[in-house]
XYZ file of C-alpha atoms in Angstrom:
655
model
C 122.908 107.509 76.827
C 123.705 111.203 76.935
C 126.159 112.561 74.373
C 129.629 113.009 75.773
C 131.410 116.318 74.491
C 135.097 117.092 74.406
C 137.844 115.680 76.561
C 139.388 114.148 73.708
C 143.027 114.289 74.745
C 142.106 112.884 78.158
C 140.290 109.874 76.556
C 142.988 109.226 74.122
C 145.847 109.121 76.763
C 143.641 106.610 78.872
C 142.875 104.577 75.823
C 146.616 104.060 75.162
C 147.187 103.018 78.970
C 144.414 100.544 78.587
C 145.811 99.020 75.426
C 149.123 98.568 77.070
C 151.250 101.240 75.515
C 154.594 101.343 77.486
C 154.801 105.171 77.223
C 151.408 105.643 78.655
C 150.917 106.789 82.344
C 150.225 104.615 85.256
C 148.315 107.209 87.256
C 145.957 109.746 86.045
C 145.096 112.843 88.216
C 142.082 114.979 87.016
C 141.414 118.340 88.907
C 139.323 121.371 88.489
C 136.640 123.429 90.219
C 133.204 121.981 90.983
C 131.067 121.523 88.111
C 133.758 121.356 85.670
C 132.993 117.692 84.620
C 135.290 115.694 86.645
C 132.875 112.874 87.501
C 131.316 112.838 84.117
C 134.821 112.120 82.568
C 135.320 109.532 85.034
C 132.132 107.843 84.247
C 133.130 107.836 80.444
C 136.586 106.310 81.595
C 134.951 103.606 83.540
C 132.874 102.781 80.514
C 136.000 102.303 78.477
C 137.841 100.271 80.988
C 134.733 98.178 81.466
C 134.574 97.534 77.694
C 138.256 96.708 77.527
C 137.533 93.814 79.980
C 139.110 95.444 83.026
C 138.312 94.812 86.533
C 137.015 98.057 88.031
C 137.149 99.330 91.714
C 135.344 102.633 92.320
C 135.688 104.622 95.429
C 134.019 107.983 96.203
C 136.189 110.241 98.412
C 133.351 111.767 100.306
C 132.727 108.579 102.268
C 136.300 107.435 102.802
C 137.107 106.437 106.337
C 139.872 108.108 108.258
C 141.722 104.873 108.636
C 143.995 104.045 105.759
C 143.459 100.348 106.354
C 139.808 100.768 105.506
C 140.798 102.347 102.053
C 143.189 99.482 101.629
C 140.520 97.035 102.149
C 137.979 98.645 99.895
C 140.676 98.791 97.029
C 142.215 95.431 97.598
C 141.755 93.996 94.220
C 144.153 96.883 93.000
C 146.960 95.205 95.025
C 146.174 91.534 94.110
C 144.530 91.425 90.688
C 146.628 92.268 87.630
C 144.992 94.660 85.201
C 142.666 96.289 87.759
C 141.815 99.935 87.352
C 140.996 102.023 90.551
C 138.901 105.089 90.329
C 138.873 107.588 93.162
C 136.237 110.344 92.658
C 135.826 113.445 94.917
C 139.469 113.120 95.979
C 139.344 116.505 97.636
C 137.366 114.986 100.508
C 140.148 112.578 101.410
C 143.228 114.454 100.279
C 144.868 113.680 103.593
C 145.558 110.200 101.957
C 147.756 111.674 99.180
C 151.246 111.230 100.761
C 150.170 107.683 101.941
C 149.123 106.812 98.641
C 152.196 107.961 96.820
C 154.573 106.566 99.394
C 152.921 103.480 100.656
C 149.975 102.154 98.585
C 150.403 102.750 94.765
C 154.066 101.258 94.866
C 152.557 97.888 95.807
C 150.015 97.699 92.837
C 149.559 94.500 91.014
C 150.808 94.336 87.369
C 149.219 96.318 84.519
C 146.965 98.237 86.814
C 145.950 101.775 86.385
C 144.559 104.476 88.877
C 142.501 107.608 88.215
C 142.044 110.227 90.886
C 139.732 113.119 90.460
C 139.403 116.105 92.749
C 139.032 119.692 93.045
C 142.656 120.442 94.183
C 145.726 119.701 92.191
C 148.320 117.174 93.574
C 150.965 118.265 95.913
C 153.814 119.843 93.891
C 156.485 117.328 95.246
C 154.893 114.579 93.158
C 154.747 116.358 89.882
C 158.427 117.298 90.423
C 159.639 113.906 91.508
C 161.704 112.128 88.886
C 160.353 108.829 89.882
C 156.736 109.833 89.013
C 157.508 112.108 86.066
C 156.904 109.291 83.621
C 154.085 107.560 85.519
C 151.829 110.443 86.532
C 149.638 112.503 84.154
C 147.878 115.580 85.664
C 145.040 117.230 83.887
C 143.393 120.396 84.984
C 140.076 120.386 83.289
C 139.085 123.620 81.503
C 135.585 124.896 80.688
C 134.025 123.868 77.248
C 134.997 125.925 74.288
C 132.150 128.043 72.664
C 131.880 125.197 69.829
C 131.554 122.483 72.410
C 129.020 124.268 74.538
C 127.024 125.070 71.566
C 127.116 121.479 70.287
C 126.033 120.030 73.754
C 123.052 122.498 73.607
C 122.122 121.347 69.993
C 122.389 117.710 70.987
C 120.138 118.480 73.731
C 117.505 119.962 71.621
C 117.635 123.598 73.075
C 115.605 125.922 70.955
C 117.924 128.144 68.692
C 116.393 131.388 70.001
C 117.410 130.348 73.633
C 120.907 129.128 72.869
C 122.663 132.404 73.041
C 120.914 133.205 76.280
C 121.975 129.951 77.888
C 125.637 130.366 76.624
C 125.817 133.808 78.055
C 124.658 132.466 81.313
C 126.511 129.201 81.523
C 129.602 130.141 79.629
C 131.540 126.868 79.190
C 130.694 125.374 82.603
C 129.725 121.815 81.908
C 127.448 121.591 85.186
C 125.467 124.784 84.147
C 125.231 123.706 80.550
C 124.117 120.105 81.443
C 121.398 121.388 83.912
C 120.273 123.921 81.172
C 120.237 121.052 78.701
C 118.349 118.759 80.907
C 115.859 121.557 81.417
C 115.456 122.148 77.845
C 114.941 118.637 76.988
C 112.167 118.460 79.671
C 110.314 121.279 77.903
C 111.823 124.234 79.572
C 111.682 126.361 76.355
C 109.978 129.435 77.491
C 111.193 132.433 75.247
C 110.757 134.905 78.184
C 113.263 133.284 80.247
C 116.188 135.412 81.334
C 119.483 133.562 81.452
C 121.689 135.426 84.020
C 124.245 134.391 86.697
C 121.922 134.713 89.647
C 120.447 132.510 92.362
C 117.020 133.225 91.065
C 117.848 132.191 87.780
C 119.468 128.910 88.976
C 116.357 128.220 90.931
C 114.337 128.692 87.873
C 116.644 126.495 85.976
C 116.360 123.731 88.602
C 112.547 124.108 88.523
C 112.748 123.480 84.817
C 115.099 120.630 85.190
C 112.657 118.769 87.661
C 109.772 119.697 85.745
C 106.382 118.942 87.227
C 106.826 117.013 90.282
C 104.646 113.878 90.107
C 103.050 114.070 93.474
C 103.241 115.552 96.906
C 105.030 112.433 97.997
C 107.677 113.024 95.407
C 108.138 116.604 96.584
C 108.669 115.445 100.190
C 111.236 113.085 99.055
C 113.149 115.875 97.318
C 112.874 117.894 100.435
C 114.677 115.137 102.331
C 117.345 114.746 99.833
C 118.078 118.537 99.727
C 118.585 118.427 103.548
C 120.289 115.078 104.234
C 123.988 114.690 103.568
C 123.365 111.416 101.756
C 119.741 109.660 101.399
C 119.391 106.032 101.641
C 116.097 104.222 100.997
C 116.074 103.224 104.584
C 116.466 106.788 105.693
C 113.747 107.843 103.345
C 111.324 105.397 104.970
C 112.142 106.549 108.348
C 111.447 110.160 107.637
C 108.598 109.508 105.268
C 106.567 106.736 107.005
C 103.750 105.085 104.929
C 105.119 106.237 101.464
C 106.243 103.989 98.752
C 109.767 104.860 99.281
C 111.196 102.409 96.752
C 109.506 104.203 93.916
C 110.354 107.719 95.339
C 114.020 106.428 95.828
C 114.118 105.240 92.198
C 112.819 108.778 90.955
C 115.443 110.495 92.880
C 118.232 108.379 91.775
C 117.165 109.365 88.072
C 117.303 113.081 88.621
C 120.387 114.354 86.576
C 121.866 116.414 89.579
C 121.767 113.318 91.893
C 124.857 111.128 92.363
C 124.796 107.587 93.738
C 127.486 107.026 96.556
C 128.110 104.081 98.966
C 125.857 105.594 101.497
C 123.067 106.836 99.326
C 122.157 109.544 96.995
C 124.058 112.749 97.276
C 123.081 115.985 95.362
C 125.648 117.990 93.560
C 126.868 120.804 95.838
C 125.522 123.538 93.910
C 122.119 121.979 93.218
C 121.760 121.028 96.945
C 122.328 124.563 98.152
C 119.895 125.922 95.387
C 117.384 123.183 96.295
C 117.682 123.893 99.919
C 117.422 127.659 99.739
C 114.443 127.323 97.414
C 112.661 124.940 99.584
C 113.291 127.096 102.879
C 111.917 129.933 101.035
C 108.985 128.125 99.463
C 107.795 125.788 102.343
C 109.646 126.736 105.647
C 107.237 124.600 107.596
C 107.747 121.618 105.599
C 111.600 122.452 105.673
C 111.652 122.549 109.505
C 109.433 119.396 109.730
C 111.951 117.472 107.564
C 114.911 118.569 109.435
C 113.240 117.615 112.656
C 112.435 114.162 111.454
C 116.002 113.721 110.106
C 117.455 114.697 113.281
C 115.122 112.274 115.283
C 116.210 109.483 112.955
C 120.009 110.349 113.448
C 119.461 110.355 117.282
C 117.875 107.151 117.133
C 120.560 105.651 115.153
C 123.241 107.206 117.473
C 122.070 104.939 120.148
C 121.817 101.795 118.120
C 124.842 102.185 115.629
C 127.926 99.973 115.721
C 130.988 101.843 117.374
C 132.793 102.426 113.868
C 129.566 104.251 112.568
C 128.980 106.630 115.576
C 131.081 109.404 113.963
C 129.301 109.132 110.709
C 125.898 109.518 112.259
C 126.998 112.358 114.502
C 128.553 114.250 111.591
C 125.239 113.635 109.567
C 123.295 115.072 112.425
C 125.603 118.040 112.668
C 125.490 118.722 108.897
C 121.731 119.494 109.250
C 122.615 122.511 111.475
C 125.809 123.470 110.195
C 124.946 127.066 109.847
C 123.939 127.370 113.563
C 125.947 129.773 115.541
C 126.882 127.536 118.298
C 128.074 124.789 116.156
C 129.923 127.205 113.882
C 131.961 128.306 117.108
C 132.706 124.901 118.149
C 133.427 122.781 114.940
C 136.085 123.395 112.241
C 134.612 121.261 109.405
C 138.184 121.237 108.156
C 139.546 118.050 106.428
C 143.217 119.392 106.667
C 145.674 117.311 108.682
C 143.021 114.593 109.020
C 143.288 112.285 111.905
C 141.811 109.054 112.996
C 141.420 107.854 116.693
C 142.480 104.566 118.049
C 142.547 102.961 121.681
C 145.601 103.698 123.602
C 148.088 101.013 123.032
C 150.963 100.245 125.691
C 153.456 101.375 123.199
C 151.867 104.696 122.905
C 152.166 105.531 126.576
C 155.671 107.246 126.340
C 154.485 109.497 123.469
C 151.331 110.392 125.359
C 153.198 111.193 128.696
C 155.702 113.484 126.741
C 152.887 115.374 125.090
C 151.150 115.848 128.337
C 154.413 117.241 129.978
C 155.317 119.457 127.049
C 151.680 120.796 127.085
C 150.417 120.830 130.647
C 153.491 120.243 132.744
C 154.884 117.288 134.626
C 152.172 117.322 137.157
C 149.414 116.731 134.478
C 151.788 113.975 132.993
C 151.865 112.213 136.457
C 147.940 112.391 136.409
C 147.742 111.009 132.783
C 149.913 108.039 133.807
C 147.574 107.450 136.875
C 144.461 107.327 134.824
C 146.129 105.332 131.834
C 146.631 102.731 134.618
C 143.184 102.899 136.226
C 141.303 103.318 132.845
C 143.369 102.512 129.757
C 139.952 102.104 127.825
C 139.157 105.858 128.337
C 141.962 106.864 126.291
C 141.928 107.779 122.432
C 145.098 108.455 120.623
C 144.888 110.306 117.287
C 147.159 109.805 114.389
C 147.562 111.638 111.080
C 146.057 109.713 108.310
C 148.778 110.367 105.700
C 151.865 109.506 108.128
C 150.488 107.571 111.017
C 152.240 110.131 113.686
C 150.503 110.603 116.992
C 149.472 114.204 117.291
C 146.998 114.059 120.199
C 145.137 112.070 122.703
C 141.963 112.546 124.857
C 140.704 110.644 127.927
C 137.009 110.320 128.747
C 136.720 108.889 132.218
C 133.776 107.019 133.725
C 133.658 107.221 137.461
C 131.063 105.275 139.462
C 129.541 106.472 142.759
C 130.575 106.673 145.523
C 133.793 108.402 144.751
C 137.008 106.461 145.153
C 139.108 108.286 147.735
C 142.345 107.524 145.816
C 140.793 109.510 142.910
C 139.950 112.362 145.076
C 143.326 112.551 146.709
C 145.229 112.282 143.474
C 143.433 114.488 140.871
C 142.152 117.966 141.823
C 140.007 118.084 138.892
C 138.113 114.986 139.496
C 137.953 116.087 143.118
C 136.227 119.377 141.993
C 133.739 117.448 139.858
C 132.615 115.271 142.882
C 132.577 118.188 145.280
C 130.174 120.006 142.665
C 127.858 116.991 142.456
C 127.735 116.841 146.223
C 126.819 120.559 146.549
C 124.195 120.517 143.718
C 122.551 116.920 143.246
C 124.333 113.991 144.725
C 125.082 110.987 142.642
C 123.496 107.696 144.012
C 125.151 104.290 143.948
C 124.244 102.640 140.620
C 124.922 105.949 138.904
C 128.176 107.340 137.637
C 129.767 110.635 136.264
C 131.519 111.162 132.874
C 134.647 113.602 132.829
C 136.346 114.626 129.432
C 139.426 114.819 131.504
C 142.332 115.336 128.937
C 142.330 116.859 125.576
C 146.013 117.273 124.477
C 146.860 118.296 120.946
C 150.055 120.226 121.265
C 149.888 121.783 117.903
C 146.367 123.169 118.490
C 146.008 122.941 122.146
C 142.358 123.318 123.349
C 141.391 125.352 120.272
C 138.488 124.139 117.715
C 140.155 121.494 115.652
C 139.439 118.063 113.956
C 140.586 116.521 117.220
C 138.023 118.349 119.224
C 135.362 117.654 116.627
C 136.065 113.848 116.878
C 136.357 114.002 120.576
C 133.044 115.616 121.114
C 131.408 113.508 118.883
C 132.488 110.371 120.785
C 131.701 111.959 124.145
C 128.204 112.885 122.913
C 127.704 109.191 121.533
C 128.827 107.767 124.862
C 126.272 110.075 126.686
C 123.541 109.116 124.350
C 124.306 105.255 125.017
C 125.296 105.434 128.685
C 122.929 104.108 131.146
C 123.043 105.508 134.750
C 125.037 108.516 133.850
C 124.370 111.404 136.279
C 126.545 114.079 135.127
C 128.820 115.034 132.198
C 131.968 117.182 132.749
C 134.362 118.985 130.280
C 137.603 120.517 131.437
C 139.296 123.524 129.578
C 142.524 125.491 130.593
C 141.193 128.735 129.134
C 138.116 128.851 130.884
C 136.905 132.303 130.007
C 137.109 131.490 126.172
C 135.444 128.233 126.616
C 132.673 129.594 128.688
C 131.722 131.816 126.001
C 131.946 128.955 123.454
C 129.847 126.292 125.430
C 127.732 128.579 127.697
C 124.467 127.675 125.886
C 124.892 123.976 126.632
C 127.228 123.494 129.618
C 127.150 125.067 133.028
C 130.213 126.690 134.355
C 130.612 125.064 137.889
C 132.637 127.994 139.065
C 135.428 125.336 140.131
C 138.871 126.433 139.138
C 141.139 123.530 140.260
C 144.882 124.020 140.022
C 147.342 121.257 138.543
C 150.877 122.249 138.667
C 151.184 125.759 137.057
C 147.853 125.848 135.647
C 144.213 126.182 136.736
C 141.365 124.656 134.788
C 137.653 125.489 134.258
C 135.027 122.718 134.903
C 131.865 122.863 132.949
C 129.039 120.236 133.337
C 125.506 119.053 132.777
C 123.085 116.972 134.889
C 121.752 114.350 132.570
C 119.126 113.447 135.064
C 117.544 117.021 134.531
C 117.720 117.026 130.594
C 117.552 114.047 128.119
C 120.663 113.702 126.055
C 118.614 114.242 122.818
C 117.246 117.514 123.949
C 120.670 118.769 125.059
C 122.118 117.611 121.753
C 119.524 119.432 120.015
C 120.063 122.573 122.079
C 123.923 122.178 121.462
C 123.605 122.194 117.503
C 120.710 124.638 117.261
C 121.270 127.072 120.181
C 119.977 130.011 118.128
C 116.598 128.212 117.433
C 113.856 130.160 119.318
C 110.367 129.141 120.371
C 107.465 130.340 117.889
C 106.155 133.596 119.471
C 102.376 133.428 120.350
C 100.227 135.698 122.035
C 99.968 133.550 125.089
C 103.634 133.725 125.677
C 106.689 131.552 124.617
C 107.602 128.155 125.860
C 110.526 128.004 128.099
C 111.998 125.439 125.665
C 112.406 125.450 121.765
C 110.277 123.198 119.864
C 112.911 120.588 119.115
C 113.819 120.253 122.846
C 110.074 119.944 123.715
C 109.357 117.015 121.291
C 112.362 115.294 122.807
C 111.050 115.877 126.211
C 107.752 114.281 125.250
C 109.607 111.191 123.984
C 111.516 111.119 127.337
C 108.383 111.439 129.349
C 106.768 108.502 127.433
C 109.834 106.241 128.024
C 109.595 106.996 131.898
C 105.807 107.147 132.062
C 105.633 103.742 133.971
C 108.509 104.915 136.588
C 107.215 107.779 138.737
C 110.550 108.620 140.062
C 112.305 108.870 136.706
C 109.268 110.804 135.211
C 109.488 113.412 138.019
C 112.986 114.234 136.711
C 112.083 114.287 133.155
C 112.554 117.576 131.099
C 108.718 117.845 130.424
C 108.243 118.838 134.033
C 109.804 122.220 133.424
C 107.438 122.928 130.460
C 104.565 125.316 130.835
C 102.204 122.235 130.749
C 103.345 121.355 134.221
C 103.725 124.926 135.604
C 100.280 125.373 137.211
C 99.464 121.815 138.132
C 98.836 120.990 141.749
C 100.349 117.485 141.640
C 102.687 117.849 138.682
C 103.841 114.230 138.507
C 100.448 112.593 138.792
C 98.642 115.187 136.733
C 101.218 115.479 133.870
C 101.218 111.568 133.723
C 97.340 111.571 133.287
C 97.469 114.496 130.748
C 100.042 112.631 128.636
C 97.788 109.413 128.666
C 94.663 111.420 127.914
C 96.416 113.152 125.068
C 97.427 109.718 123.603
C 93.770 108.541 123.780
C 92.392 111.573 122.286
C 94.441 110.748 118.994
C 91.824 108.008 118.378
C 89.417 111.009 117.497
C 91.331 111.615 114.323
C 91.036 108.900 111.617
C 94.737 109.085 111.192
C 95.380 108.493 114.783
C 93.535 105.297 115.639
C 96.494 102.954 114.743
C 98.986 105.440 116.139
C 97.292 105.563 119.349
C 97.383 101.758 119.547
C 101.234 101.710 118.733
C 101.915 104.315 121.427
C 99.776 102.509 123.985
C 101.508 99.238 123.228
C 104.992 100.800 123.091
C 104.750 102.816 126.323
C 101.828 102.112 128.462
C 101.471 98.161 128.174
C 104.711 97.141 129.728
C 106.033 95.636 126.677
C 109.876 95.441 127.221
C 110.827 96.257 123.724
C 109.388 97.977 120.537
C 109.520 94.541 118.760
C 107.569 92.959 121.563
C 104.942 95.756 121.095
C 104.629 94.974 117.492
C 104.149 91.493 118.279
C 101.531 92.312 120.693
C 99.569 94.180 118.118
C 100.173 91.398 115.559
C 102.116 93.860 113.327
C 105.452 93.663 111.245
C 107.987 95.742 113.060
C 108.405 98.186 110.137
C 104.659 98.697 110.031
C 104.445 99.226 113.847
C 107.387 101.778 113.775
C 105.493 103.779 110.903
C 102.363 104.069 113.196
C 104.421 104.838 116.194
C 106.410 107.526 114.389
C 103.167 109.091 113.193
C 101.613 108.843 116.629
C 104.601 110.622 118.165
C 104.276 113.479 115.531
C 100.585 113.774 116.096
C 101.055 113.740 120.078
C 103.989 116.299 119.957
C 102.074 118.700 117.750
C 98.821 118.347 120.129
C 100.898 118.889 123.260
C 102.792 121.770 121.740
C 99.587 123.551 120.990
C 98.661 123.193 124.770
C 102.122 124.431 125.784
C 101.792 127.407 123.628
C 98.058 128.288 124.135
C 97.527 126.683 127.526
C-alpha cells in the first residue's frame, strides 16, 4: 500500500464523525483543482469507514445519469440503512444535482449516516451560509503539499537524492505530479540528466518513465485504446483488439497508477489522458487513427443494439472521440450547466408545452404542437432541469409513413414542404417513411447550441441508425442562414422556407437511401477529415466513410436493388464500370476471396462469406454454420472487414 502523506485535519474530523462525536459534521465537502488529491483522500476515508464496520456506497460523478431517480436508486442504502457512508467523487460532473441533494435527498438520510462529496468546484454559497447547514456541513478546499510533505513523499518513494530538488522544482506541491514522479522514480526512472521543467515534453517523459518498458506490442495497443476511449471496459477492449488476451491486458491497465476504475470501465486521469493521447498521436499517427476508427465502428454497432436508456451514453462516447472536430465543436456545447434530462410527453405536461410554443413561436405554432401531440404523442420529449424538475424545453421527432396523409399536408406547412421536396427529388415509396425533427422549443436558449440540442440530436441520430425503411430525415430551424452554416457539411438545404404564423423556417434534409447512417454520422462528427492525398487522385469520400460504405455494400450484396443505392456506388471503384451494379458486386466478392491468399485472411474470408454471401439470416446463424463460438466468429469477421476495407481502399486510391 502506498504511503499516505498529509491531510491530517481532514482525517481527524472524519474519524470523529465515524466515532459518533455529536459535534462532528454530517456532510463533508472536499474541493480543489484537478490533481490536488481529492480522489486519493476519498480512498483513504473509505478505508477508515470500512475499518469502522460501516456500510459504504461509492458513486462516481462522471457516470451519474441525468435523472435524480437513478442517483437515488444507486444510493438507496443511504436512505434505508443506519450508519451508511455515501461517497461521491468527481462531483463537478454532476453538479446539477447539488440543489436537489440539499433540498430533497440528504434530509431523508437514515440515522448515523455520513456523506462525503469531492469535486473541483466549491458548493454553492447559499449552503455554507445557511444556518440550518452551518453545523452539519464541513467544506475543505485542499491545498498543495507543503515543501516538507512533498519531500517526504519523494523520500518514501525512493527518489534518488540528486533528483529530488529537480522534481520539487517541477511539481511544486501538486500531489498528482509528485505521485507520477514518485511512481516513475520507483520504477527505475532515475536518470541524472533528466530535466524537470513544467512543459508538455517533460510530462511525456515523466509518463514514459512511469509506464516503463511496455511488456509487449499488445500492451501498447491496449494503452492506445485507453488513451482515446472515454472509458475502457474489458468488453470494449476485446472488440477493438480481437484475438488478444484482453483479460490480461485489462488487468495491466487497471494497475497503472494514473488509471481509475469507474462503473463503466477504466478512466485515465485527465492530465495523463491528454498527455498520452498527444504523445501517441505524435509517435504513431497511423495506429492512433486505426484505434479511433475501430472504436467508432464499435460504438456505431452498439448504437444499433443498445437499450434505449444507453443510447445517449453511446452517442456521447462516440462524439468524445472527435470532440476537437470543427463541425462537432460548432454544434455541441459539452456544457454540464443547467443539466437536463428528457422524458416522454405526459398529458399533464401539455399545457406547459403549448404555452412555451406560443411564447416562442406564436399561436399558429402552438396550434400545430397541439395537432401533433394528438396525432403522435410518442414523438415528443420533454426536458426538465435535474435539480428542480422544472420543464424548460421540448422537442418532437415525427415519423411519417408514405403516402403522405392529406390532413398533415393541409395542416402543417413545414411537413407539406418536406413531402413536396421528396416528390421533387426522389419520391418515398409505400413501406418507407420520413423523419422530421419538427419542434425544438427551448425558450431560454431558442435554437442555439445547448444541452437540449445535444440530447435531441443524439436521440435523432440514434433513431435514424435503428430505423428501418426511413427514406429521408429532416431538421427545421427558424434562423435558416445561421444553421445552414452550422450543418452545411451534413444536411442539404432544401431551399424550402415554409411560413407558420409570423415566422419562416428553413428545412434541411438527408436522403438515407443514398448514404448509410453510419457514414453520415462519421461525416457529421469528423467533417474536417480529408482523404489521404495520392498521386492518382483523392477519393470522393474520406476513409472512414469509405469503410462504412463497404460494410453497407456487404449487407446489401444479395439485394441488387438495395445494392444499387448504396454509397459504394459513388466511389472511384465504380466510376468507370460498364455495368456498375453487377461488376461492383463481382469485384466485392472477388476481393473477399482474395483474402485467402494471406495466411491471416483464411478464417476471415470464411467469416465474411458465411456472414454476407451464404444467406445466413443473422451473425449468430453464420457462426453456427461455421461451427464457431459467436465471440470467435466476430473476431474473424472484424479482422476480415479490416483486411477487406484496406484492400479496397488501396484500389480506390490507386485504381
